[in-house]
Every structure is written in C-alpha cells, then in structure tokens.
XYZ file of N, CA and C in Angstrom:
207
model
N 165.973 151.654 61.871
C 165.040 151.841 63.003
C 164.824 150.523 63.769
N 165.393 150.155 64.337
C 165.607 148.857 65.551
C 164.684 149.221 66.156
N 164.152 150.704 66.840
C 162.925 150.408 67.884
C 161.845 150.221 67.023
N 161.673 150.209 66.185
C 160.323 149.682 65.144
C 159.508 148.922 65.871
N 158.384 148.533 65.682
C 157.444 147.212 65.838
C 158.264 145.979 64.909
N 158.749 146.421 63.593
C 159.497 145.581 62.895
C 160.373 144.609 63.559
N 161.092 145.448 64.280
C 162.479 144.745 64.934
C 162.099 144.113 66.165
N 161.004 144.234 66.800
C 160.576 143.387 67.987
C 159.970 142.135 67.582
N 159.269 141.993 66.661
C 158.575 140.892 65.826
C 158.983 139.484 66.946
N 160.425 139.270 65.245
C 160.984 138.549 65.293
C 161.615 137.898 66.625
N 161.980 138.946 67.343
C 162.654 138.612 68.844
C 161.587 137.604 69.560
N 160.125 138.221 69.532
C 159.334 137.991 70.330
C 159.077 136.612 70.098
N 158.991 136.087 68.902
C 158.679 135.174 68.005
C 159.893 134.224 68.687
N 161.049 134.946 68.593
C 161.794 133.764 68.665
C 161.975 133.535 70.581
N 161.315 134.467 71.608
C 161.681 134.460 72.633
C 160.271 133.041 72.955
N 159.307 133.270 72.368
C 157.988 132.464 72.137
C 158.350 130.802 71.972
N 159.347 130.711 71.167
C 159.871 129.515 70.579
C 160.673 128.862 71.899
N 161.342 130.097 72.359
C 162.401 129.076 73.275
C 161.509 128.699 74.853
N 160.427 129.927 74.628
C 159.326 128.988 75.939
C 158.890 127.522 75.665
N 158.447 127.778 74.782
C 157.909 126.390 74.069
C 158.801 125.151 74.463
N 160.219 125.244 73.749
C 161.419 124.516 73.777
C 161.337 123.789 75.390
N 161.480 125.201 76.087
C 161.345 125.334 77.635
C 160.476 124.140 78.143
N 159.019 124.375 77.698
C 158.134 123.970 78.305
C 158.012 122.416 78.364
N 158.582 122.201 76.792
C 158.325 120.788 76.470
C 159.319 120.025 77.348
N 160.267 120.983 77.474
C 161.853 119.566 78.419
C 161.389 119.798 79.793
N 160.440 120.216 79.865
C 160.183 120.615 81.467
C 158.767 119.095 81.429
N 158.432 119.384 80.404
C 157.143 118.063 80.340
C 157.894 116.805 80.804
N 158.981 116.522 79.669
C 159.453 115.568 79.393
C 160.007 115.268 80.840
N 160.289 116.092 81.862
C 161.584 115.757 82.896
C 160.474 115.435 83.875
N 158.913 115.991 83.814
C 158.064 115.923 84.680
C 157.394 114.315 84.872
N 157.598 113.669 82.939
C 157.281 112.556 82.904
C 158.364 111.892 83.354
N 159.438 111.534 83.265
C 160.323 111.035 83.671
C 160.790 110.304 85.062
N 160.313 112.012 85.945
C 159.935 111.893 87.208
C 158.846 111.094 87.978
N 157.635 111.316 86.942
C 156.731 110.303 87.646
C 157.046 108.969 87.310
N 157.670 108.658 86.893
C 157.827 107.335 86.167
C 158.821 106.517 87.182
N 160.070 107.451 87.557
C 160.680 107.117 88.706
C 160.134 107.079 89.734
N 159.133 108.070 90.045
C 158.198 107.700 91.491
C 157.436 106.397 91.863
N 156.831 106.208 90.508
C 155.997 104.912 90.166
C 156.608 104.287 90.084
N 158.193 103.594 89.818
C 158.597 102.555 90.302
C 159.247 102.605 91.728
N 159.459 103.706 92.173
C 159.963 103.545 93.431
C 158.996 102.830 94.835
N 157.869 103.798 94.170
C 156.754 103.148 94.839
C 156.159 101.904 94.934
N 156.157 101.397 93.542
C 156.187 99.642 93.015
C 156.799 99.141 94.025
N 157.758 99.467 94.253
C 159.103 98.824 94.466
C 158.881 98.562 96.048
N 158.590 99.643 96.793
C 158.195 99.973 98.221
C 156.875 99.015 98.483
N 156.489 99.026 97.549
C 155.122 98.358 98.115
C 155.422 96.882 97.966
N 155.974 96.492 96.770
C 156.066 94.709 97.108
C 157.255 94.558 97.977
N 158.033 94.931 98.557
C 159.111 95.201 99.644
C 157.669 95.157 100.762
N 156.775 95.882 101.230
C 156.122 96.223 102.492
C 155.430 94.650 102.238
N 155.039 94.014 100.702
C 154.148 92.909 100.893
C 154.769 92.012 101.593
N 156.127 91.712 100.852
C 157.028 90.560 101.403
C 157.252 90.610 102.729
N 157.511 91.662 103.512
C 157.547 91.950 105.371
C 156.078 91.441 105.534
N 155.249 91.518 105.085
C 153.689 90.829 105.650
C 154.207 90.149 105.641
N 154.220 89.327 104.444
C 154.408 87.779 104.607
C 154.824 86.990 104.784
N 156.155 87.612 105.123
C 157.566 87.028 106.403
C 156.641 86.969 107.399
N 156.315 88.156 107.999
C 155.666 88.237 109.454
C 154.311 87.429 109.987
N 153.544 87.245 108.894
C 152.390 86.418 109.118
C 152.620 84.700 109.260
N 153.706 84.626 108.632
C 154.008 83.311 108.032
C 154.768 82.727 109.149
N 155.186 83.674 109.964
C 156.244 83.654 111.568
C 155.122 84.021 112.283
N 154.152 84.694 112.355
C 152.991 84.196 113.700
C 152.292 82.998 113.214
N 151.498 82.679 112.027
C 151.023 81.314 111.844
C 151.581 80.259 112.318
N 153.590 80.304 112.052
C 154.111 79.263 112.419
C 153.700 79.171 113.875
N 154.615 80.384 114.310
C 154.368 80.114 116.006
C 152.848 79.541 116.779
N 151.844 80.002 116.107
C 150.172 79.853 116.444
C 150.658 78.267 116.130
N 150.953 77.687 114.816
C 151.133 75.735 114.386
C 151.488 75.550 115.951
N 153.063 76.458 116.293
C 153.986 75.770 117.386
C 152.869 75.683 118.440
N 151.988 76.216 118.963
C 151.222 76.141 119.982
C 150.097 75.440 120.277
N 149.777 75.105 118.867
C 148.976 73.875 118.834
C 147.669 74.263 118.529
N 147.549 75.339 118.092
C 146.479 76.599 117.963
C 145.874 75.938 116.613
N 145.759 74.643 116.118
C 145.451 74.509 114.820
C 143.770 74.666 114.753
C-alpha cells in the first residue's frame, strides 16, 4: 500500500530536508553577496574620497596660485 500515510512520511521528511539544504546555500550565497557589496562599496567610496582630494588639493593650489592666502 504506497498510498498509505506510511509511504508519504518519509518522502515528506525527506522533501523537508532538501528545503532546509535549499535554504541554507541560499543563506550562505546571500552572505557572500553582501560581503561582495560591502567591499565594492568600500572600494567606491575611498575611490570617491581620493577624487575629493585630488580636487580640493587642485583648487587650494590654484586659490595658493592667486595669492588668496
């Protein structure tokens, strides 16, 4: 008797398991991801600092050149 409650059990049990399985590599890929975001972003942001401070450091000069002290 396969249509039993018997014979679904186990299936269910084991269909239960492979969500699980599922869920966790889905965690893991979610951490992963942020982790790459967070350095990309790191990354973007001391990149945007250094353009400040090229750029400030090139109007200060020019303001020195003008006598603007």
């Amino acid at each position: 008797p396969s249509g039993g409650p018997e014979g679904a059990a186990p299936l269910l049990q084991l269909r239960e398991e492979q969500q699980q399985l599922e869920l966790g590599r889905r965690r893991e890929q979610l951490q992963e991801a942020q982790q790459r975001l967070r350095e990309v972003a790191l990354e973007a942001q001391q990149a945007q600092l250094k353009r400040l401070r090229q750029t400030s450091e090139r109007c200060w000069g020019n303001w020195d050149k003008l006598g603007g002290t």
